[in-house]
Amino acid sequence: MATPEPVPGIDLPVPARVAGRVQESPTIVTLRLELEDPARQAAFRFAPGQFNMLHLPGVGEVPISISSDPDHDTFLGHTVRMVGRVTRALARLPVGARLGVRGPFGRGWPLEAARGGDVVVLAGGLGCAPVVGAVRYVLHRRRDYGRLVVMQGVKHAEDLIWRAQYEAWAREPDVQVLLAADVAGGDWPWNVGPVTELLEGARFDRGRCTVLMCGPEPMMIAAARRLEALGVPAAAIHLSMERNMQCALGRCGHCQIGPWFVCRDGPVFRYDRIRPLLGVRGF
Amino acid sequence: MPEPGWLPLQRADALLATLREAGYRVVGPQVADGIIRYGPLGEAAALPWGVRVEADAGRWRLRRTGEGRAFAWANGPQALKPLLFAPEETLWRTDADGRPAPQAPEAPPPTAVIGVRACDLAALALLDAHFLRPGREDPWYAARRSGLLLVAVHCTHPAATCFCASTGDGPEAREGHDLALWELEEGWLVEAAGAAGERLLAALPLEAPPAGAAERARTEVAAAAAAQTRRLPEGPLQARLFERLDHPRWAQVGERCLACGSCTAVCPTCFCHAAEERPGLDGSSARVRRWSSCFTEGHSYIHGIVLRPDARSRYRQWLTHKLGAWHAQYGRSGCVGCGRCIAWCPAAIDLVEEMEAIVGDA
Ligand SMILES: Cc1cc2nc3c(=O)[nH]c(=O)nc-3n(C[C@H](O)[C@H](O)[C@H](O)COP(=O)(O)OP(=O)(O)OC[C@H]3O[C@@H](n4cnc5c(N)ncnc54)[C@H](O)[C@@H]3O)c2cc1C
Ligand code: SF4
Ligand code: SF4
Ligand code: FES
């Protein structure tokens, strides 16, 4: 038996540099990464919704979605929310710092299949990075898609990042942006309440749309049920799932949900397929 | 296929010598620290001659009988898994500048393992399916797997915990091996499977088998199958398990389960591992993977939440995966009926009994 060598970029991280960083909020940073090998950077292909494993030597390695545009950007964008040890260290990286990248991994959003129909994006929680890439993707290819509805929910009004970005998106033709905060602050012209309530005001073709969701699972479950009640087929609803990931290669077993390895069969799942185990405690 | 040959037990060392001459390092079972362990084997005399295993839920004991057989026992806590899927493996290193320095997988010298059981072979096929998935072969596993030669032994003395007959994996070794031994009181009937095995068979100083040896050997192995009393409920169990996630028995077994992970550690098909970073004092760092288990808290951790906080949900993960989801992933159950998880459970939990209670009524 010929023994395969570890593949750089898959089994082993390849070195990359922080080429730019944007402090989106006190706890959220967008990193622009460039692989040190220009040929490798130029050849890097991915789809929105896929993710990379970012390795910080001496600290650890975590899965982070790719939020840049696969065709228009010459760097890899990663929006990182500081929640623990590794994300805190990643978010503090200065421009020029070196880190390791493996990827891209997983199945992204079905944006090819979505062509010709409306795209509905529903995001709960902070800096819901997996869908940001999808929104930018659709906006860059505006004529290929119908209406674009972006719904974003946050807990507290002051948590909202990319406020200017949402406002800019809302000015584009056939784009509707709906925002909701569980707890509103002073300057909050939008909805107060759960993000699922925004669905009532969303205008899109329920029979010809693709729904992309990410955020806390109870939110996604509630929204998926509501969408079905509104006449959206379950097969048109897609959810990005998060599970503990140690390898991203379908080997470590940590990301399993029943029969699926989230790193390989996901992270994006069709609602009708994953529904039986969705919300079941322990999976 | 060439005729089986006969190696009298007093010439058992010829097997080791032939394997060494063919370039293999020889690994085999030996009694050490009160258990049977697979390690480098210097001479045939070091094999577990004249011992039997008495096992039951939460119990595994060696008993010395002094009889003249080397394989009159079923299995110890581990066999092939640690040789291929290393309990700990360095995946890569980074230098002080944070540059990844490729770490070539450590390829052990060609290794012949003597005393591989039918359940071990079935488990190996499952580990291969997992770690050697086409297009995404695990290079570290592949390096350890590539030089492996397997000398199987058909089981004649199953433990009370064995149920390989009910999973269809034993006690006769059917595939995946190179040589197979049928052990009788006076000698080994040696059979080859495949080209490497046939070359070795030809190189062995074999005799013509005594009259009736083959029949006696087959009768013993058939008796070993008939002697097994534990049986898993008729499968496949995937649909039934996932229909019964709320069965009250999960909570009852969760009360007894210590979530220690002994079962997943001894299970020859469990593949879970966790990665950790080991920073060195000089600024370099190593990325290391280690065996892990769905019984650990970290297995289902995502920032701030443990999805499986209790023994009930972890025990349910283990068996819904092992006997259920494995079918979807690898086309068969992940259990090969070796009974190790029963014997090595400190709380004496018996998966066969649990499955009988949860999905036994069809
Ligand atoms: C497919 C996918 C895409 C993701 N995309 C993004 C993104 O674009 N931006 C972002 O900020 N976060 C994203 N996350 C979540 C991010 O991976 C976790 O926040 C991160 O792993 C937490 O690591 P930590 O060391 O900072 O936290 P700690 O709480 O200290 O976690 C310790 C370890 O547990 C594991 N772990 C903890 N939480 C998670 C988790 N949610 N998912 C997987 N492993 C976890 C990691 O191995 C981590 O190192 C994504 C997760 C997945 C699975
Ligand atoms: S589940 Fe138990 S009996 Fe089945 S293969 Fe694993 S250790 Fe052996
Ligand atoms: S999830 Fe549990 S049962 Fe499945 S392979 Fe991992 S440790 Fe074994
Ligand atoms: S992250 Fe390791 S199997 Fe999916």
XYZ file of C-alpha atoms and ligand atoms in Angstrom:
718
model
C 0.000 0.000 0.000
C 1.374 3.398 -0.935
C 1.235 5.641 2.081
C -0.094 9.123 1.418
C 1.895 12.101 2.662
C 0.170 14.710 4.831
C -1.314 17.237 2.405
C -0.380 20.868 3.125
C -3.496 22.972 3.480
C -5.551 19.888 4.363
C -3.671 17.727 6.854
C -1.124 20.431 7.699
C -1.609 24.183 8.009
C 0.024 26.439 5.461
C 1.495 29.726 6.705
C -0.507 32.908 6.251
C -0.126 36.532 7.335
C -2.615 39.000 8.696
C -2.717 41.533 5.857
C -5.384 43.686 7.439
C -7.766 43.822 10.353
C -10.981 45.649 11.073
C -12.201 46.032 14.619
C -15.928 45.576 14.074
C -16.907 45.880 17.717
C -15.078 45.526 21.030
C -15.270 41.725 20.683
C -15.433 41.146 16.923
C -12.555 41.494 14.488
C -12.385 40.796 10.781
C -9.005 39.480 9.667
C -7.816 39.634 6.094
C -5.436 36.756 5.634
C -3.009 36.123 2.812
C -1.364 32.772 2.360
C 2.378 33.338 2.256
C 2.711 31.346 -0.933
C 1.136 33.631 -3.590
C 0.454 30.721 -5.942
C -1.435 28.921 -3.204
C -3.404 32.061 -2.372
C -4.301 32.549 -6.038
C -5.400 28.926 -6.351
C -7.490 28.942 -3.174
C -11.104 28.179 -4.154
C -14.026 28.092 -1.793
C -17.758 28.611 -1.602
C -19.535 30.925 0.856
C -20.510 28.954 3.935
C -17.334 26.874 3.895
C -14.804 27.338 6.666
C -11.102 27.192 7.396
C -9.246 25.851 10.400
C -7.129 28.715 11.741
C -4.105 27.564 13.692
C -2.308 29.832 16.096
C 1.015 28.220 16.979
C 1.273 27.577 20.678
C -2.396 28.394 21.231
C -4.712 26.134 19.231
C -6.812 25.692 16.138
C -10.475 26.610 15.541
C -13.028 26.475 12.707
C -13.907 29.920 11.310
C -16.143 30.630 8.312
C -14.769 32.378 5.283
C -16.576 35.690 4.894
C -14.773 37.116 1.865
C -15.958 36.836 -1.726
C -14.636 33.770 -3.527
C -14.212 35.577 -6.867
C -13.713 39.242 -6.073
C -11.363 39.215 -3.105
C -7.667 38.359 -3.192
C -7.507 37.554 0.506
C -9.334 35.288 2.935
C -11.721 37.164 5.189
C -12.477 35.778 8.635
C -14.703 37.490 11.144
C -13.856 36.273 14.601
C -15.844 36.755 17.758
C -13.830 36.509 20.957
C -15.416 33.835 23.089
C -12.512 31.857 24.500
C -8.831 31.151 24.462
C -8.145 30.730 20.757
C -10.613 33.271 19.383
C -9.323 35.862 21.857
C -5.764 35.334 20.653
C -6.868 35.401 16.998
C -8.811 38.617 17.439
C -5.748 40.281 18.959
C -3.399 39.429 16.098
C -1.689 42.508 14.693
C -1.149 43.122 10.993
C 1.834 41.077 9.867
C 1.320 38.254 12.365
C 1.710 34.708 11.115
C -0.807 31.915 11.565
C -1.638 28.616 9.891
C -4.573 27.861 7.602
C -6.140 24.542 6.627
C -9.127 24.452 4.324
C -11.538 25.129 2.855
C -13.752 22.512 4.452
C -17.372 21.448 4.378
C -20.329 22.171 2.181
C -21.306 25.795 1.829
C -24.605 27.459 0.932
C -26.449 26.201 -2.166
C -25.953 29.512 -3.950
C -25.675 27.930 -7.388
C -28.985 26.134 -7.003
C -30.494 29.340 -5.593
C -29.955 31.261 -8.837
C -33.089 32.705 -10.352
C -35.007 32.766 -7.080
C -35.209 34.973 -4.028
C -32.610 34.654 -1.303
C -33.687 35.019 2.295
C -31.015 35.331 4.961
C -31.835 34.976 8.603
C -29.128 35.468 11.195
C -29.335 35.433 14.938
C -26.651 36.457 17.341
C -23.524 38.466 16.898
C -21.385 38.630 13.791
C -23.106 35.732 12.121
C -20.207 35.319 9.777
C -21.330 32.397 7.603
C -24.169 34.421 6.059
C -22.258 37.652 5.535
C -20.245 35.999 2.773
C -23.473 34.780 1.185
C -25.043 38.256 1.215
C -21.969 39.774 -0.405
C -21.952 36.958 -2.947
C -25.538 37.666 -4.007
C -24.961 41.418 -4.136
C -21.958 40.928 -6.390
C -24.116 38.849 -8.749
C -27.279 40.847 -8.407
C -28.806 39.893 -11.771
C -28.548 36.169 -11.069
C -30.920 36.346 -8.133
C -34.366 37.695 -7.349
C -35.078 39.623 -4.185
C -32.667 39.541 -1.285
C -34.045 39.739 2.228
C -31.608 40.031 5.112
C -32.917 39.586 8.633
C -30.598 40.012 11.584
C -31.446 39.667 15.221
C -29.339 40.718 18.196
C -29.857 40.543 21.935
C -29.043 44.129 22.783
C -29.289 47.015 20.333
C -25.691 48.009 21.045
C -24.494 44.552 19.910
C -25.254 45.301 16.280
C -22.124 45.436 14.187
C -21.938 46.423 10.571
C -24.729 48.937 11.059
C -23.454 51.024 8.161
C -23.204 47.878 6.118
C -26.860 46.981 6.684
C -27.890 50.499 5.808
C -25.863 50.323 2.599
C -27.374 46.955 1.672
C -30.876 48.338 2.287
C -30.283 51.006 -0.365
C -29.612 48.427 -3.090
C -32.486 47.589 -5.446
C -34.724 44.670 -4.456
C -33.017 44.323 -1.121
C -34.901 44.376 2.138
C -33.045 44.600 5.435
C -34.898 43.875 8.649
C -33.266 44.154 12.039
C -34.515 43.205 15.461
C -33.169 43.492 18.983
C -34.531 41.629 21.971
C -33.675 44.672 24.065
C -33.726 48.027 22.251
C -31.550 50.997 23.151
C -31.912 54.718 22.521
C -31.123 54.880 18.833
C -32.933 51.819 17.491
C -35.315 52.563 14.644
C -35.961 48.878 13.947
C -37.993 46.070 15.504
C -37.956 45.053 19.124
C -38.492 41.352 19.725
C -37.230 38.024 18.435
C -35.785 37.864 14.931
C -38.428 35.312 13.924
C -41.096 38.048 14.136
C -39.406 39.799 11.218
C -40.623 37.053 8.909
C -44.110 38.554 8.844
C -42.774 41.710 7.221
C -40.381 40.020 4.803
C -41.410 40.203 1.148
C -40.259 37.268 -0.978
C -41.620 34.518 -3.201
C -42.338 31.722 -0.746
C -42.516 29.121 -3.452
C -39.282 30.143 -5.152
C -36.735 31.085 -2.577
C -33.702 29.768 -0.764
C -33.430 30.458 2.935
C -30.029 30.620 4.617
C -29.919 30.617 8.400
C -27.298 30.738 11.078
C -27.357 31.441 14.755
C -28.537 29.753 17.935
C -30.337 26.490 17.214
C -33.573 27.346 19.074
C -33.835 30.469 16.919
C -33.235 28.494 13.724
C -35.787 25.862 14.707
C -38.433 28.468 15.500
C -37.740 30.294 12.245
C -37.786 27.123 10.157
C -41.167 26.139 11.620
C -42.550 29.599 10.962
C -41.243 29.577 7.382
C -42.882 26.226 6.737
C -46.146 27.568 8.111
C -45.791 30.464 5.667
C -45.521 28.001 2.783
C -41.760 27.741 2.267
C -40.797 24.133 1.420
C -38.568 22.535 4.075
C -36.073 21.584 1.350
C -35.551 25.290 0.551
C -34.405 26.039 4.098
C -30.697 25.689 4.941
C -29.042 25.876 8.340
C -25.404 26.327 9.239
C -24.584 24.128 12.238
C -21.790 24.412 14.779
C -20.255 21.516 16.642
C -16.942 20.921 18.354
C -14.328 20.378 15.676
C -10.889 18.931 16.230
C -9.922 17.971 12.693
C -12.383 19.198 9.998
C -11.495 16.041 8.074
C -14.176 13.607 9.187
C -11.715 11.839 11.470
C -11.923 13.095 15.056
C -15.612 12.262 15.556
C -16.368 15.333 17.652
C -18.647 17.113 15.182
C -21.084 14.243 14.716
C -24.827 14.796 14.792
C -26.288 11.313 14.464
C -25.072 9.971 11.122
C -23.508 13.248 9.973
C -20.078 14.712 10.350
C -20.769 18.446 10.434
C -17.276 19.219 9.100
C -17.866 17.221 5.950
C -21.624 16.700 5.455
C -22.222 20.274 6.717
C -21.832 22.800 8.168
C -24.777 23.752 5.953
C -27.646 21.270 6.203
C -30.998 21.137 4.491
C -33.738 21.526 7.083
C -35.812 18.569 5.878
C -32.796 16.267 6.244
C -31.536 17.346 9.645
C -34.952 18.012 11.166
C -35.308 14.641 12.966
C -32.307 15.398 15.184
C -32.623 19.159 15.320
C -33.331 20.341 18.833
C -33.048 16.834 20.268
C -31.104 17.301 23.482
C -27.763 15.504 23.321
C -27.217 15.635 19.543
C -5.256 -21.799 -2.402
C -2.426 -23.996 -1.117
C -3.217 -26.806 1.327
C -2.950 -25.956 5.006
C 0.255 -27.196 6.604
C 1.001 -28.416 10.084
C 3.367 -26.855 12.607
C 3.805 -28.949 15.750
C 3.710 -26.784 18.866
C 7.288 -27.638 19.836
C 8.364 -25.913 16.603
C 6.231 -22.804 17.086
C 9.379 -20.660 16.961
C 9.710 -21.491 13.273
C 6.749 -19.194 12.630
C 8.537 -16.264 14.273
C 11.793 -17.082 12.501
C 10.090 -17.227 9.092
C 8.361 -13.899 9.688
C 11.661 -12.313 10.739
C 13.472 -13.688 7.729
C 10.761 -12.170 5.553
C 11.652 -8.808 7.112
C 8.962 -8.419 9.731
C 9.237 -7.316 13.305
C 7.005 -9.704 15.248
C 4.316 -8.535 17.659
C 2.174 -10.908 19.659
C 0.127 -11.361 22.815
C 1.891 -11.870 26.134
C 0.875 -11.939 29.748
C 2.033 -8.728 31.415
C 0.755 -6.954 34.536
C -2.049 -9.459 34.879
C -3.499 -8.832 31.436
C -2.824 -9.984 27.904
C -1.049 -7.327 25.928
C 0.251 -7.156 22.359
C 3.915 -6.205 22.146
C 7.206 -7.185 20.496
C 7.481 -10.944 20.681
C 10.946 -12.467 21.064
C 10.123 -16.147 21.156
C 7.082 -18.357 20.974
C 7.592 -19.307 24.614
C 6.486 -15.782 25.556
C 2.985 -16.352 24.141
C 0.213 -16.814 26.741
C 0.576 -20.615 26.971
C -1.804 -22.392 29.276
C -3.969 -19.466 30.252
C -7.685 -18.887 29.920
C -9.699 -15.750 30.342
C -12.702 -15.576 32.617
C -14.757 -12.542 31.775
C -18.131 -11.204 32.682
C -19.691 -7.790 33.090
C -17.100 -5.695 34.925
C -14.767 -8.646 35.301
C -11.730 -9.965 33.454
C -9.378 -12.518 35.024
C -6.608 -14.756 33.812
C -6.693 -18.353 34.933
C -3.694 -20.608 34.498
C -4.599 -24.089 33.323
C -1.187 -25.259 32.232
C -2.704 -26.835 29.136
C -0.545 -26.832 26.048
C -2.236 -24.144 24.016
C -1.118 -20.577 23.360
C -4.487 -19.159 22.256
C -7.055 -20.741 24.565
C -8.328 -17.299 25.557
C -10.508 -14.782 23.766
C -9.071 -11.308 23.980
C -7.335 -8.780 26.173
C -8.196 -5.103 26.508
C -6.500 -4.081 23.253
C -5.256 -5.705 20.092
C -4.681 -3.909 16.780
C -6.157 -0.458 17.395
C -3.218 1.082 19.286
C -0.781 -0.233 16.680
C -2.541 1.681 13.895
C -4.430 4.515 15.462
C -1.771 5.586 17.943
C -3.030 6.654 21.385
C -0.997 9.788 20.809
C 0.441 11.145 17.564
C 2.219 14.368 16.628
C 0.538 15.820 13.546
C 2.786 18.788 12.918
C 5.181 21.165 14.564
C 5.689 24.872 14.200
C 9.065 26.506 14.643
C 9.747 29.555 16.805
C 8.624 31.778 13.899
C 5.290 29.988 13.706
C 6.146 28.257 10.426
C 4.612 24.806 10.121
C 7.347 22.209 9.828
C 5.985 19.069 8.230
C 6.397 16.049 10.417
C 6.589 12.932 8.286
C 4.325 10.242 9.683
C 6.355 7.752 11.599
C 6.337 4.574 9.532
C 7.080 1.631 11.790
C 9.111 -1.226 10.315
C 7.022 -3.893 8.575
C 5.232 -5.631 11.423
C 3.676 -9.064 11.667
C 1.052 -9.435 14.371
C 0.442 -12.951 15.612
C -2.793 -13.845 17.338
C -5.267 -11.549 15.644
C -8.868 -12.630 16.254
C -11.849 -12.545 13.920
C -13.330 -9.604 15.824
C -10.024 -7.731 15.501
C -10.050 -8.234 11.743
C -13.631 -7.002 11.470
C -12.733 -3.984 13.598
C -9.700 -3.330 11.426
C -11.898 -3.254 8.322
C -14.034 -0.621 10.063
C -11.029 1.457 11.111
C -9.745 1.229 7.536
C -13.098 2.462 6.231
C -12.899 5.412 8.606
C -9.233 6.392 8.362
C -8.569 5.405 4.757
C -11.589 7.041 3.172
C -10.663 7.433 -0.520
C -9.325 10.886 -1.226
C -8.926 11.744 2.468
C -6.660 8.984 3.761
C -5.266 9.715 7.174
C -1.516 9.692 6.471
C -0.547 8.778 10.036
C -2.860 5.777 10.151
C -1.874 4.813 6.608
C 1.824 4.825 7.498
C 1.237 2.414 10.372
C -1.153 0.314 8.358
C 0.981 -0.155 5.271
C 3.583 -2.598 6.563
C 1.198 -4.757 8.553
C 1.010 -8.519 8.174
C -1.661 -10.353 10.104
C -1.470 -13.868 11.480
C -4.977 -14.681 12.639
C -6.031 -17.346 15.099
C -9.519 -18.794 14.876
C -11.129 -18.650 18.308
C -11.716 -21.878 20.190
C -12.236 -20.511 23.706
C -14.549 -17.481 23.647
C -15.131 -15.604 26.878
C -18.617 -15.333 28.342
C -18.595 -11.724 27.143
C -18.020 -12.626 23.473
C -20.898 -12.334 21.022
C -19.120 -12.209 17.666
C -21.294 -15.022 16.358
C -24.352 -12.776 16.712
C -22.693 -9.846 14.908
C -21.476 -12.186 12.174
C -17.807 -11.377 12.765
C -16.426 -14.553 14.350
C -15.224 -16.788 15.870
C -13.696 -17.897 12.559
C -11.384 -15.355 10.926
C -12.722 -14.880 7.424
C -10.975 -11.973 5.796
C -8.277 -9.389 6.181
C -5.527 -11.712 7.389
C -2.476 -13.156 5.627
C -2.030 -16.342 7.608
C -4.449 -18.112 9.909
C -3.810 -20.670 12.622
C -6.201 -23.350 13.752
C -4.862 -24.324 17.158
C -5.114 -27.913 18.357
C -3.597 -29.517 21.438
C -0.541 -30.721 19.458
C 0.006 -28.075 16.861
C -1.158 -25.350 14.533
C -2.838 -25.949 11.247
C -1.524 -23.061 9.161
C -3.504 -21.589 6.275
C -2.668 -18.760 3.893
C -4.869 -16.045 2.453
C -3.460 -13.848 -0.289
C -0.065 -13.608 -1.941
C 2.025 -12.502 1.061
C 0.531 -15.286 3.157
C 1.172 -17.885 0.476
C 4.838 -16.905 0.217
C 5.209 -17.270 3.970
C 3.350 -20.554 3.990
C 5.774 -21.873 1.386
C 8.733 -20.720 3.493
C 7.500 -22.372 6.694
C 8.915 -25.803 7.619
C 5.485 -27.404 7.600
C 4.493 -31.045 7.850
C 1.478 -32.881 6.571
C -1.363 -32.436 9.071
C -2.242 -35.465 11.200
C -5.307 -37.337 10.062
C -8.542 -35.583 10.991
C -6.816 -32.404 12.201
C -8.804 -30.108 9.914
C -12.117 -31.640 10.986
C -11.223 -31.415 14.657
C -10.174 -27.792 14.262
C -13.426 -26.859 12.508
C -15.459 -28.645 15.146
C -13.731 -26.688 17.909
C -14.397 -23.349 16.252
C -18.015 -24.282 15.551
C -18.366 -25.224 19.219
C -16.903 -21.851 20.151
C -19.679 -20.157 18.175
C -22.339 -22.351 19.765
C -20.997 -21.665 23.256
C -21.692 -17.937 23.032
C -24.727 -16.976 25.083
C -24.862 -13.218 24.571
C -26.627 -12.033 21.431
C -27.405 -8.561 20.222
C -31.016 -8.023 19.151
C -31.442 -8.783 15.449
C -30.476 -5.723 13.429
C -30.023 -3.374 11.800
C -30.832 -1.309 14.845
C -30.346 2.186 13.438
C -33.986 3.120 12.880
C -35.161 1.494 16.109
C -32.491 3.253 18.182
C -33.274 6.674 16.784
C -37.001 6.068 17.322
C -36.328 5.360 20.987
C -34.176 8.280 22.079
C -36.599 8.893 24.940
C -36.660 5.329 26.210
C -36.538 5.409 30.048
C -33.722 2.853 30.061
C -31.249 5.499 28.841
C -31.818 7.379 32.088
C -31.507 4.205 34.147
C -28.200 3.201 32.573
C -27.112 6.838 32.884
C -27.515 6.475 36.649
C -25.074 3.564 36.670
C -22.616 4.837 34.041
C -19.558 6.621 35.422
C -18.820 8.280 32.043
C -15.240 7.070 32.455
C -14.745 6.172 28.794
C -13.298 2.697 29.482
C -15.702 1.238 26.917
C -14.646 3.559 24.123
C -10.969 3.089 25.018
C -11.125 -0.709 24.737
C -13.557 -0.703 21.811
C -11.587 -1.715 18.725
C -13.653 0.503 16.418
C -13.959 3.779 18.373
C -11.982 6.383 16.494
C -12.577 9.659 18.316
C -9.598 11.826 19.094
C -8.913 15.342 20.284
C -6.108 17.646 19.230
C -4.014 19.663 21.605
C -1.303 22.232 21.335
C 1.981 21.579 23.186
C 4.040 24.756 23.249
C 7.759 24.247 23.773
C 10.005 26.533 25.810
C 11.858 27.694 22.682
C 8.747 29.126 21.023
C 8.147 26.073 18.923
C 4.951 24.115 19.293
C 3.578 20.676 18.520
C 0.078 19.729 17.442
C -0.741 16.375 18.982
C -3.815 14.217 18.686
C -4.870 11.815 21.426
C -7.594 9.253 21.858
C -10.747 10.834 23.119
C -14.275 9.658 23.767
C -17.880 10.747 23.527
C -17.967 10.166 27.285
C -15.779 13.234 27.915
C -17.206 16.654 28.594
C -15.064 18.220 25.876
C -16.486 15.992 23.148
C -19.719 17.955 22.871
C -18.442 21.346 24.046
C -19.142 24.469 22.019
C -18.349 27.774 23.665
C -20.322 27.959 26.862
C -22.428 24.808 26.285
C -21.842 21.108 26.805
C -24.397 19.481 24.535
C -24.126 16.171 26.395
C -23.818 17.208 30.034
C -24.832 13.900 31.619
C -23.996 10.192 31.469
C -27.421 9.463 30.012
C -26.839 11.513 26.878
C -23.251 10.270 26.536
C -24.177 6.619 26.891
C -26.927 7.212 24.335
C -24.444 8.877 21.964
C -22.103 5.889 22.246
C -24.707 3.278 21.383
C -26.733 5.302 18.888
C -23.452 5.830 17.081
C -21.932 2.386 17.523
C -25.026 0.341 16.697
C -27.032 2.946 14.808
C -25.418 5.807 12.899
C -22.445 3.602 11.965
C -24.741 1.904 9.436
C -25.284 5.206 7.619
C -21.593 6.086 7.844
C -19.897 2.778 7.069
C -22.617 0.415 5.893
C -22.676 -1.797 8.963
C -22.834 -1.706 12.736
C -19.704 -0.454 14.515
C -19.818 -3.373 16.950
C -17.898 -6.553 16.167
C -19.036 -8.459 19.246
C -15.697 -8.588 21.075
C -17.322 -7.936 24.450
C -14.449 -5.768 25.684
C -16.703 -2.902 26.727
C -18.671 -5.328 28.902
C -15.654 -6.821 30.647
C -13.788 -3.546 31.203
C -16.743 -1.473 32.435
C -16.110 -0.678 36.118
C -19.872 -0.384 36.616
C -20.496 -3.775 34.965
C -22.802 -2.321 32.320
C -23.522 -4.806 29.551
C -24.420 -3.277 26.202
C -26.158 -6.454 25.098
C -28.462 -6.271 28.103
C -29.072 -2.560 27.544
C -29.869 -3.103 23.890
C -32.189 -5.957 24.790
C -34.060 -3.560 27.090
C -34.186 -0.674 24.615
C -34.589 -2.258 21.185
C -34.965 -5.971 21.953
C -38.712 -6.211 21.434
C -38.332 -5.394 17.715
C -18.243 25.455 10.895
C -17.987 26.522 11.926
C -17.822 27.827 11.541
C -17.558 28.815 12.481
N -17.401 30.103 12.052
C -17.094 31.058 12.938
C -16.850 32.397 12.516
O -16.903 32.707 11.337
N -16.543 33.315 13.444
C -16.459 32.986 14.768
O -16.167 33.872 15.566
N -16.686 31.749 15.206
C -17.008 30.763 14.325
N -17.214 29.484 14.771
C -17.137 29.211 16.216
C -15.689 29.097 16.653
O -15.089 27.986 16.057
C -15.606 28.970 18.170
O -16.032 30.165 18.734
C -14.198 28.665 18.644
O -13.860 27.337 18.333
C -14.054 28.879 20.123
O -12.717 28.625 20.474
P -12.050 29.273 21.753
O -10.793 28.536 22.009
O -11.927 30.731 21.581
O -13.158 29.040 22.859
P -13.158 28.060 24.107
O -14.504 28.203 24.723
O -11.973 28.331 24.956
O -13.090 26.648 23.425
C -12.095 25.664 23.622
C -12.079 24.750 22.420
O -13.330 24.112 22.233
C -13.649 24.006 20.855
N -14.835 24.850 20.526
C -15.406 25.731 21.368
N -16.478 26.292 20.782
C -16.590 25.771 19.560
C -17.516 25.974 18.497
N -18.522 26.840 18.552
N -17.350 25.271 17.366
C -16.343 24.394 17.268
N -15.415 24.168 18.242
C -15.545 24.847 19.385
C -12.425 24.495 20.125
O -11.579 23.405 19.902
C -11.833 25.464 21.111
O -10.465 25.719 20.918
C -17.483 28.481 13.854
C -17.655 27.159 14.254
C -17.905 26.180 13.315
C -18.086 24.772 13.754
S -19.113 -2.037 21.354
Fe -18.184 -3.417 22.879
S -18.495 -5.463 22.064
Fe -18.875 -4.049 20.377
S -16.885 -3.888 19.336
Fe -16.940 -2.202 20.835
S -15.964 -3.064 22.693
Fe -16.476 -4.811 21.332
S -18.680 9.115 19.181
Fe -18.322 7.704 20.907
S -19.039 5.715 20.118
Fe -18.685 7.039 18.350
S -16.549 6.607 17.734
Fe -16.522 8.401 19.078
S -16.045 7.554 21.113
Fe -16.759 5.815 19.824
S -14.257 17.942 12.946
Fe -13.272 16.023 13.210
S -14.744 14.663 12.373
Fe -15.604 16.590 11.960
